């Protein structure tokens, strides 16, 4: 059967894996980042709620009969089937069912949703038994792709011990950790390198959970990094995303010795109160100590912050500004709290009256003339501030200022659109 995989904008790792599985099962598979398909069936990989509102994606799905949607948007299949005229949605992990799905449709399969007589039928998902899989489908131009500097983020394990209210990972993959074998990961990276891929990042929420068995498996983590580094070279390997309470000297030393030598901590806020509200499970002190430890070992530290979380006061935000100043991070990513369907933050956001969310409040402070919402103003202020607090700050040129401003405004606009969509499917998110 001829199956086209469409992964709009970027090749997602999940779409490459499904492509490899379909190919192994004897299907003729192609993959593209463009909205085009000529196959008997189309798998559409969507990672963001906003993609459901993209008129080009809506039109593309409407133009085809056999479009199956997969990816993180499957957390709320009612929303997907309400916005897109798709034949079915994969709920959760699709490896076990993807071949049957394209061959005979969704009926009787686990982990799918589809419409029947106007009603959405859902079947409970079944987690895959083993994460080891055949070599993914590797498109010719994967080496041209850049996602935060890497050609591709590969998956070494699934699940997270954390329970952060804003994050989809524990809801999508669960809170117990399942890991691939090192041999399976190595074979994949060797093949990617042979096909021209140079820069690989290890994803999975928190890299050091690889091989976790009731405690961090440092040996497995170090061995995995050492093996991949020997294939790619340390300059081409990164393992950016880390929880501050899942690193120690051994883990950070391995990151320094076998990768580009960066970590990216999810710091989120400088407010103890908001960290608790986010159920982050760590304190500001934990954040501070992990940053210091990483720096002392020669690891460069980036951090991500979330502003505009429901209930965040100006005082909480000032504490975040102070924390960013003290931390002197090498890189910073700031985002406005996005209520992703299926997360506690989505229900929390819907439960709060709109005028209590700072995304809908007019900013009346120093940046009043910019006509931003309070959430956008905090995002913009923190980006500017963190930039000036870097160990080697860049000059805030007009271009940089305008880039930050556009980013903050764009995030605000996009998240308000997401909230409007959530309201429409209130009982399902
Ligand atoms: S630690 Fe990271 S991956 Fe885990 S739940 Fe929190 S944000 Fe998600």
Tab-separated table of C-alpha atoms and ligand atoms in Angstrom:
chain	number	residue	atom	x	y	z
A	1	UNK	CA	0.000	0.000	0.000
A	2	UNK	CA	1.266	3.507	-0.759
A	3	UNK	CA	1.323	5.603	2.406
A	4	UNK	CA	2.372	9.241	2.574
A	5	UNK	CA	3.447	10.728	5.874
A	6	UNK	CA	2.933	14.463	6.114
A	7	UNK	CA	4.750	16.230	8.926
A	8	UNK	CA	4.039	19.931	8.327
A	9	UNK	CA	6.969	22.277	8.859
A	10	UNK	CA	9.394	19.871	10.506
A	11	UNK	CA	10.110	16.177	10.364
A	12	UNK	CA	9.058	14.973	13.790
A	13	UNK	CA	10.902	11.994	15.201
A	14	UNK	CA	7.622	10.131	15.725
A	15	UNK	CA	6.740	10.457	12.048
A	16	UNK	CA	10.120	9.013	11.017
A	17	UNK	CA	9.648	6.070	13.384
A	18	UNK	CA	6.169	5.309	12.036
A	19	UNK	CA	7.571	5.563	8.509
A	20	UNK	CA	10.231	2.958	9.334
A	21	UNK	CA	7.641	0.609	10.821
A	22	UNK	CA	5.333	0.921	7.809
A	23	UNK	CA	8.224	0.307	5.439
A	24	UNK	CA	9.235	-2.809	7.351
A	25	UNK	CA	5.650	-4.067	7.023
A	26	UNK	CA	5.957	-3.827	3.244
A	27	UNK	CA	4.230	-0.518	2.509
A	28	UNK	CA	5.616	1.987	0.002
A	29	UNK	CA	6.188	4.977	2.270
A	30	UNK	CA	7.232	8.546	1.594
A	31	UNK	CA	7.548	11.461	3.986
A	32	UNK	CA	7.274	15.180	3.386
A	33	UNK	CA	7.087	18.449	5.302
A	34	UNK	CA	4.769	19.862	2.639
A	35	UNK	CA	1.012	19.577	2.630
A	36	UNK	CA	0.813	17.166	-0.261
A	37	UNK	CA	-0.034	13.510	-0.603
A	38	UNK	CA	-0.651	11.091	-3.466
A	39	UNK	CA	-0.842	7.872	-1.472
A	40	UNK	CA	-3.750	5.557	-0.710
A	41	UNK	CA	-3.536	6.745	2.876
A	42	UNK	CA	-2.047	9.795	4.574
A	43	UNK	CA	-0.632	9.981	8.069
A	44	UNK	CA	-0.625	13.552	9.323
A	45	UNK	CA	1.711	14.242	12.240
A	46	UNK	CA	0.622	17.238	14.342
A	47	UNK	CA	2.446	18.420	17.446
A	48	UNK	CA	0.730	21.714	18.281
A	49	UNK	CA	-2.836	22.743	19.088
A	50	UNK	CA	-2.390	25.753	16.822
A	51	UNK	CA	-1.937	23.487	13.813
A	52	UNK	CA	-5.614	22.567	14.171
A	53	UNK	CA	-6.445	26.186	13.350
A	54	UNK	CA	-4.152	26.457	10.343
A	55	UNK	CA	-6.376	27.071	7.280
A	56	UNK	CA	-3.891	25.296	4.987
A	57	UNK	CA	-3.937	22.165	7.143
A	58	UNK	CA	-7.745	22.276	7.392
A	59	UNK	CA	-8.016	22.553	3.602
A	60	UNK	CA	-5.467	19.793	3.012
A	61	UNK	CA	-7.297	17.336	5.277
A	62	UNK	CA	-10.639	18.223	3.684
A	63	UNK	CA	-9.204	17.490	0.239
A	64	UNK	CA	-8.297	13.874	1.101
A	65	UNK	CA	-10.411	10.906	2.093
A	66	UNK	CA	-8.016	8.825	4.153
A	67	UNK	CA	-6.184	11.138	6.535
A	68	UNK	CA	-5.167	9.702	9.894
A	69	UNK	CA	-3.905	12.207	12.449
A	70	UNK	CA	-1.296	11.328	15.055
A	71	UNK	CA	1.064	13.077	17.440
A	72	UNK	CA	0.577	15.043	20.674
A	73	UNK	CA	-2.708	16.592	19.441
A	74	UNK	CA	-4.220	13.111	19.883
A	75	UNK	CA	-4.560	13.951	23.603
A	76	UNK	CA	-7.880	15.576	22.725
A	77	UNK	CA	-9.315	13.589	19.800
A	78	UNK	CA	-12.699	15.345	20.019
A	79	UNK	CA	-10.943	18.605	19.238
A	80	UNK	CA	-9.031	17.098	16.307
A	81	UNK	CA	-12.136	15.491	14.810
A	82	UNK	CA	-14.116	18.665	15.430
A	83	UNK	CA	-11.633	20.894	13.603
A	84	UNK	CA	-10.325	18.557	10.900
A	85	UNK	CA	-12.236	16.291	8.566
A	86	UNK	CA	-9.923	13.369	9.349
A	87	UNK	CA	-10.830	9.700	9.099
A	88	UNK	CA	-9.398	8.875	12.519
A	89	UNK	CA	-7.048	10.084	15.230
A	90	UNK	CA	-4.416	8.006	16.977
A	91	UNK	CA	-4.667	8.434	20.750
A	92	UNK	CA	-1.241	8.003	22.273
A	93	UNK	CA	1.407	5.667	20.896
A	94	UNK	CA	0.746	4.486	17.359
A	95	UNK	CA	3.534	2.017	16.596
A	96	UNK	CA	1.529	-1.168	17.183
A	97	UNK	CA	-1.533	-0.170	15.197
A	98	UNK	CA	-0.306	2.061	12.388
A	99	UNK	CA	-0.099	-0.635	9.716
A	100	UNK	CA	-3.554	-2.065	10.499
A	101	UNK	CA	-4.955	1.450	10.653
A	102	UNK	CA	-3.938	2.396	7.119
A	103	UNK	CA	-4.889	-1.046	5.767
A	104	UNK	CA	-8.352	-1.490	7.224
A	105	UNK	CA	-9.396	1.681	9.022
A	106	UNK	CA	-9.895	2.404	12.725
A	107	UNK	CA	-12.774	0.080	13.636
A	108	UNK	CA	-11.826	-2.475	16.325
A	109	UNK	CA	-8.341	-1.071	16.854
A	110	UNK	CA	-7.113	0.084	20.291
A	111	UNK	CA	-6.029	3.684	20.808
A	112	UNK	CA	-8.034	5.401	18.076
A	113	UNK	CA	-10.909	7.840	17.773
A	114	UNK	CA	-13.193	8.287	14.801
A	115	UNK	CA	-16.637	9.558	13.982
A	116	UNK	CA	-19.610	7.276	13.507
A	117	UNK	CA	-23.076	8.716	12.865
A	118	UNK	CA	-21.815	12.085	14.068
A	119	UNK	CA	-20.558	10.688	17.388
A	120	UNK	CA	-16.911	10.331	18.392
A	121	UNK	CA	-16.020	6.707	19.153
A	122	UNK	CA	-12.875	6.239	21.248
A	123	UNK	CA	-11.025	3.059	22.118
A	124	UNK	CA	-8.545	2.894	25.013
A	125	UNK	CA	-4.892	3.096	23.982
A	126	UNK	CA	-2.430	0.271	24.546
A	127	UNK	CA	1.131	1.330	25.368
A	128	UNK	CA	3.749	-0.277	23.152
A	129	UNK	CA	5.481	-3.248	24.760
A	130	UNK	CA	9.036	-2.485	23.664
A	131	UNK	CA	10.321	0.893	22.511
A	132	UNK	CA	13.007	-0.717	20.364
A	133	UNK	CA	12.021	-0.305	16.767
A	134	UNK	CA	13.273	-0.727	13.266
A	135	UNK	CA	15.436	2.026	11.752
A	136	UNK	CA	13.282	5.105	11.091
A	137	UNK	CA	12.517	6.402	7.635
A	138	UNK	CA	15.252	8.980	7.038
A	139	UNK	CA	14.408	11.612	4.423
A	140	UNK	CA	17.163	12.887	2.127
A	141	UNK	CA	16.943	16.420	3.474
A	142	UNK	CA	16.889	15.599	7.190
A	143	UNK	CA	20.440	16.927	7.422
A	144	UNK	CA	19.136	20.351	6.297
A	145	UNK	CA	16.653	20.583	9.152
A	146	UNK	CA	17.475	22.609	12.256
A	147	UNK	CA	15.400	22.244	15.403
A	148	UNK	CA	17.079	24.286	18.139
A	149	UNK	CA	20.359	23.581	16.339
A	150	UNK	CA	19.903	19.815	15.849
A	151	UNK	CA	18.871	18.012	12.678
A	152	UNK	CA	16.644	15.768	14.755
A	153	UNK	CA	15.694	15.081	18.376
A	154	UNK	CA	15.753	11.348	18.968
A	155	UNK	CA	13.895	9.526	21.691
A	156	UNK	CA	15.795	7.318	24.124
A	157	UNK	CA	12.990	6.737	26.623
A	158	UNK	CA	9.400	7.696	27.351
A	159	UNK	CA	7.656	8.960	30.449
A	160	UNK	CA	8.628	11.365	33.194
A	161	UNK	CA	8.652	11.100	36.971
A	162	UNK	CA	7.575	14.733	37.108
A	163	UNK	CA	4.008	15.933	37.267
A	164	UNK	CA	4.289	19.523	36.046
A	165	UNK	CA	0.809	20.907	35.451
A	166	UNK	CA	1.680	22.466	32.096
A	167	UNK	CA	3.385	19.440	30.551
A	168	UNK	CA	1.932	16.793	28.304
A	169	UNK	CA	4.738	14.234	28.705
A	170	UNK	CA	3.456	12.407	31.840
A	171	UNK	CA	-0.104	12.483	30.480
A	172	UNK	CA	0.878	11.178	27.040
A	173	UNK	CA	3.567	8.656	28.022
A	174	UNK	CA	2.884	8.061	31.708
A	175	UNK	CA	4.983	8.579	34.821
A	176	UNK	CA	6.930	5.342	34.711
A	177	UNK	CA	10.018	5.229	32.542
A	178	UNK	CA	10.435	2.914	29.567
A	179	UNK	CA	13.782	2.999	27.794
A	180	UNK	CA	15.133	1.748	24.504
A	181	UNK	CA	18.187	-0.486	24.446
A	182	UNK	CA	21.509	1.217	23.780
A	183	UNK	CA	22.061	-1.130	20.814
A	184	UNK	CA	18.819	0.012	19.200
A	185	UNK	CA	19.667	3.690	19.694
A	186	UNK	CA	23.207	3.227	18.398
A	187	UNK	CA	22.015	1.406	15.254
A	188	UNK	CA	19.614	4.264	14.557
A	189	UNK	CA	22.217	6.986	14.993
A	190	UNK	CA	24.743	5.083	12.867
A	191	UNK	CA	22.204	4.886	10.060
A	192	UNK	CA	21.319	8.559	10.444
A	193	UNK	CA	24.984	9.480	10.200
A	194	UNK	CA	25.387	7.289	7.125
A	195	UNK	CA	22.474	9.199	5.584
A	196	UNK	CA	24.116	12.585	6.158
A	197	UNK	CA	22.626	13.625	9.513
A	198	UNK	CA	25.256	15.433	11.564
A	199	UNK	CA	23.667	16.976	14.654
A	200	UNK	CA	21.481	14.915	16.961
A	201	UNK	CA	19.824	15.899	20.220
A	202	UNK	CA	18.532	13.452	22.788
A	203	UNK	CA	15.015	14.302	23.901
A	204	UNK	CA	12.569	12.652	26.240
A	205	UNK	CA	11.764	15.391	28.756
A	206	UNK	CA	14.718	14.668	31.019
A	207	UNK	CA	17.682	12.969	29.393
A	208	UNK	CA	19.098	11.507	32.599
A	209	UNK	CA	16.004	9.337	33.078
A	210	UNK	CA	17.330	7.045	30.365
A	211	UNK	CA	17.600	3.520	31.766
A	212	UNK	CA	15.845	4.563	35.009
A	213	UNK	CA	15.023	1.634	37.280
A	214	UNK	CA	13.793	2.905	40.664
A	215	UNK	CA	16.733	5.340	40.670
A	216	UNK	CA	18.800	7.183	38.100
A	217	UNK	CA	20.894	4.761	36.086
A	218	UNK	CA	24.054	6.805	35.717
A	219	UNK	CA	25.968	3.971	34.059
A	220	UNK	CA	23.341	3.604	31.341
A	221	UNK	CA	23.153	7.355	30.766
A	222	UNK	CA	26.930	7.767	30.549
A	223	UNK	CA	27.294	4.709	28.316
A	224	UNK	CA	24.584	5.990	25.982
A	225	UNK	CA	26.255	9.395	25.655
A	226	UNK	CA	29.693	7.859	25.205
A	227	UNK	CA	28.421	5.562	22.439
A	228	UNK	CA	26.600	8.312	20.545
A	229	UNK	CA	29.489	10.718	20.961
A	230	UNK	CA	31.887	8.206	19.430
A	231	UNK	CA	29.637	8.068	16.341
A	232	UNK	CA	28.792	11.754	15.932
A	233	UNK	CA	31.575	13.572	17.761
A	234	UNK	CA	30.831	15.574	20.896
A	235	UNK	CA	30.217	18.774	18.943
A	236	UNK	CA	27.267	17.165	17.211
A	237	UNK	CA	25.504	15.647	20.200
A	238	UNK	CA	23.379	17.425	22.775
A	239	UNK	CA	21.160	16.320	25.620
A	240	UNK	CA	19.616	19.620	26.553
A	241	UNK	CA	16.477	19.050	28.605
A	242	UNK	CA	17.043	18.250	32.259
A	243	UNK	CA	15.240	18.407	35.572
A	244	UNK	CA	17.380	20.077	38.201
A	245	UNK	CA	16.748	17.275	40.700
A	246	UNK	CA	17.901	14.600	38.255
A	247	UNK	CA	21.447	15.811	37.702
A	248	UNK	CA	24.545	15.323	39.788
A	249	UNK	CA	28.278	15.551	39.284
A	250	UNK	CA	28.492	12.326	37.297
A	251	UNK	CA	25.603	13.183	34.976
A	252	UNK	CA	26.847	16.716	34.358
A	253	UNK	CA	30.431	15.572	33.817
A	254	UNK	CA	29.209	13.158	31.138
A	255	UNK	CA	27.318	16.006	29.478
A	256	UNK	CA	30.493	18.080	29.529
A	257	UNK	CA	32.709	15.273	28.231
A	258	UNK	CA	30.511	13.667	25.564
A	259	UNK	CA	28.218	16.418	24.251
A	260	UNK	CA	28.386	20.071	23.251
A	261	UNK	CA	28.446	20.729	26.990
A	262	UNK	CA	25.141	22.487	27.551
A	263	UNK	CA	22.129	21.777	29.740
A	264	UNK	CA	18.772	23.464	29.532
A	265	UNK	CA	16.955	23.417	32.852
A	266	UNK	CA	13.209	23.924	33.109
A	267	UNK	CA	13.464	26.590	35.827
A	268	UNK	CA	10.010	28.045	35.126
A	269	UNK	CA	9.892	30.811	37.772
A	270	UNK	CA	11.738	32.439	40.643
A	271	UNK	CA	8.625	32.286	42.819
A	272	UNK	CA	8.359	29.457	45.323
A	273	UNK	CA	4.588	29.905	45.347
A	274	UNK	CA	4.238	29.489	41.572
A	275	UNK	CA	6.660	26.541	41.483
A	276	UNK	CA	4.322	24.824	43.940
A	277	UNK	CA	1.270	25.769	41.871
A	278	UNK	CA	2.979	24.224	38.842
A	279	UNK	CA	3.646	21.038	40.860
A	280	UNK	CA	7.214	21.251	39.688
A	281	UNK	CA	8.435	19.247	42.665
A	282	UNK	CA	11.564	21.353	43.166
A	283	UNK	CA	12.333	24.585	45.002
A	284	UNK	CA	14.042	27.798	43.936
A	285	UNK	CA	16.983	26.630	46.046
A	286	UNK	CA	17.159	23.366	44.040
A	287	UNK	CA	17.218	25.403	40.827
A	288	UNK	CA	19.969	27.644	42.175
A	289	UNK	CA	22.130	24.730	43.348
A	290	UNK	CA	21.836	22.802	40.077
A	291	UNK	CA	22.895	25.878	38.106
A	292	UNK	CA	25.881	26.406	40.380
A	293	UNK	CA	26.897	22.754	40.177
A	294	UNK	CA	26.702	22.720	36.377
A	295	UNK	CA	28.718	25.918	36.089
A	296	UNK	CA	31.333	24.661	38.535
A	297	UNK	CA	31.831	21.612	36.305
A	298	UNK	CA	32.249	23.692	33.170
A	299	UNK	CA	28.787	22.991	31.728
A	300	UNK	CA	27.015	25.920	30.112
A	301	UNK	CA	23.514	26.495	31.407
A	302	UNK	CA	20.380	27.636	29.659
A	303	UNK	CA	17.034	27.904	31.349
A	304	UNK	CA	13.413	28.160	30.393
A	305	UNK	CA	10.864	30.295	32.211
A	306	UNK	CA	7.088	30.422	32.094
A	307	UNK	CA	5.318	33.726	32.726
A	308	UNK	CA	1.647	34.537	33.083
A	309	UNK	CA	0.822	31.321	34.921
A	310	UNK	CA	-2.688	31.564	36.444
A	311	UNK	CA	-2.351	33.362	39.775
A	312	UNK	CA	1.126	34.786	39.064
A	313	UNK	CA	1.265	38.227	40.689
A	314	UNK	CA	3.558	41.097	39.801
A	315	UNK	CA	5.518	40.213	42.953
A	316	UNK	CA	5.981	36.606	41.734
A	317	UNK	CA	7.186	37.951	38.416
A	318	UNK	CA	9.666	40.322	40.101
A	319	UNK	CA	11.081	37.286	41.927
A	320	UNK	CA	11.595	35.616	38.536
A	321	UNK	CA	13.381	38.726	37.248
A	322	UNK	CA	15.636	38.672	40.335
A	323	UNK	CA	16.323	34.981	39.875
A	324	UNK	CA	17.282	35.465	36.210
A	325	UNK	CA	19.664	38.242	37.234
A	326	UNK	CA	21.319	36.132	39.894
A	327	UNK	CA	21.503	33.002	37.698
A	328	UNK	CA	23.337	34.710	34.804
A	329	UNK	CA	22.271	32.040	32.343
A	330	UNK	CA	24.051	31.515	29.042
A	331	UNK	CA	20.740	31.252	27.237
A	332	UNK	CA	17.127	31.810	28.180
A	333	UNK	CA	13.818	30.811	26.693
A	334	UNK	CA	10.695	32.573	27.937
A	335	UNK	CA	7.194	31.403	27.201
A	336	UNK	CA	3.751	32.512	28.257
A	337	UNK	CA	1.908	29.686	30.040
A	338	UNK	CA	0.219	27.646	27.314
A	339	UNK	CA	-2.703	25.450	28.346
A	340	UNK	CA	-2.066	22.291	26.335
A	341	UNK	CA	-5.149	20.046	26.074
A	342	UNK	CA	-5.039	17.154	28.513
A	343	UNK	CA	-2.912	18.970	31.081
A	344	UNK	CA	-4.081	20.253	34.481
A	345	UNK	CA	-3.135	23.746	33.305
A	346	UNK	CA	-5.786	23.515	30.572
A	347	UNK	CA	-8.567	22.844	33.098
A	348	UNK	CA	-7.148	25.439	35.500
A	349	UNK	CA	-7.114	28.076	32.766
A	350	UNK	CA	-10.721	27.369	31.853
A	351	UNK	CA	-11.762	27.522	35.508
A	352	UNK	CA	-10.367	31.039	35.999
A	353	UNK	CA	-12.483	34.007	34.852
A	354	UNK	CA	-10.872	35.520	31.747
A	355	UNK	CA	-10.249	38.899	33.358
A	356	UNK	CA	-8.142	37.199	36.037
A	357	UNK	CA	-5.714	35.808	33.439
A	358	UNK	CA	-2.960	38.288	32.704
A	359	UNK	CA	-3.142	37.333	29.020
A	360	UNK	CA	-6.366	39.348	28.947
A	361	UNK	CA	-5.260	42.201	31.218
A	362	UNK	CA	-3.892	45.389	29.725
A	363	UNK	CA	-0.340	46.119	30.841
A	364	UNK	CA	-0.243	49.447	32.659
A	365	UNK	CA	3.416	49.509	33.728
A	366	UNK	CA	6.596	50.865	32.137
A	367	UNK	CA	5.874	49.284	28.749
A	368	UNK	CA	2.317	50.697	28.570
A	369	UNK	CA	3.018	52.489	25.284
A	370	UNK	CA	3.650	49.125	23.584
A	371	UNK	CA	-0.001	48.135	24.122
A	372	UNK	CA	0.710	44.662	25.420
A	373	UNK	CA	-1.263	42.382	27.641
A	374	UNK	CA	0.293	41.893	31.078
A	375	UNK	CA	1.468	38.381	30.093
A	376	UNK	CA	3.102	39.677	26.903
A	377	UNK	CA	4.758	42.512	28.826
A	378	UNK	CA	6.234	40.053	31.352
A	379	UNK	CA	7.467	37.813	28.545
A	380	UNK	CA	9.081	40.775	26.782
A	381	UNK	CA	10.595	42.244	29.966
A	382	UNK	CA	12.093	38.932	31.037
A	383	UNK	CA	13.607	38.266	27.607
A	384	UNK	CA	15.268	41.695	27.629
A	385	UNK	CA	16.386	41.382	31.235
A	386	UNK	CA	17.792	37.853	30.900
A	387	UNK	CA	19.678	38.930	27.792
A	388	UNK	CA	21.354	41.751	29.677
A	389	UNK	CA	22.193	39.371	32.565
A	390	UNK	CA	24.050	36.840	30.420
A	391	UNK	CA	27.731	36.328	31.253
A	392	UNK	CA	28.434	37.792	27.809
A	393	UNK	CA	25.383	39.935	27.011
A	394	UNK	CA	24.537	40.972	23.480
A	395	UNK	CA	23.890	44.639	22.858
A	396	UNK	CA	20.139	45.270	22.751
A	397	UNK	CA	19.962	46.572	19.202
A	398	UNK	CA	16.730	47.743	17.599
A	399	UNK	CA	16.556	44.440	15.742
A	400	UNK	CA	16.901	42.371	18.907
A	401	UNK	CA	14.384	44.561	20.746
A	402	UNK	CA	11.881	44.174	17.916
A	403	UNK	CA	12.488	40.415	17.726
A	404	UNK	CA	11.693	40.017	21.434
A	405	UNK	CA	8.658	42.273	21.141
A	406	UNK	CA	7.285	40.366	18.158
A	407	UNK	CA	7.917	37.068	19.947
A	408	UNK	CA	6.022	38.192	23.062
A	409	UNK	CA	3.095	39.556	21.042
A	410	UNK	CA	2.989	36.450	18.850
A	411	UNK	CA	2.913	34.140	21.860
A	412	UNK	CA	0.108	36.153	23.451
A	413	UNK	CA	-1.959	36.107	20.268
A	414	UNK	CA	-1.413	32.373	19.705
A	415	UNK	CA	-2.246	31.357	23.265
A	416	UNK	CA	-5.452	33.397	23.276
A	417	UNK	CA	-6.436	31.470	20.132
A	418	UNK	CA	-5.639	28.194	21.897
A	419	UNK	CA	-7.787	29.243	24.871
A	420	UNK	CA	-10.704	30.054	22.557
A	421	UNK	CA	-10.387	26.562	21.087
A	422	UNK	CA	-10.252	24.978	24.543
A	423	UNK	CA	-13.473	26.746	25.470
A	424	UNK	CA	-15.177	25.179	22.461
A	425	UNK	CA	-14.216	21.684	23.675
A	426	UNK	CA	-14.444	22.516	27.375
A	427	UNK	CA	-15.851	19.150	28.442
A	428	UNK	CA	-13.077	17.206	26.689
A	429	UNK	CA	-9.908	19.035	27.730
B	1	LIG	S1	10.061	17.497	34.376
B	1	LIG	FE1	9.916	18.195	32.256
B	1	LIG	S2	9.152	16.433	31.097
B	1	LIG	FE2	8.794	16.012	33.259
B	1	LIG	S3	6.694	16.675	33.662
B	1	LIG	FE3	8.025	18.405	34.179
B	1	LIG	S4	8.209	19.627	32.295
B	1	LIG	FE4	7.384	17.606	31.740
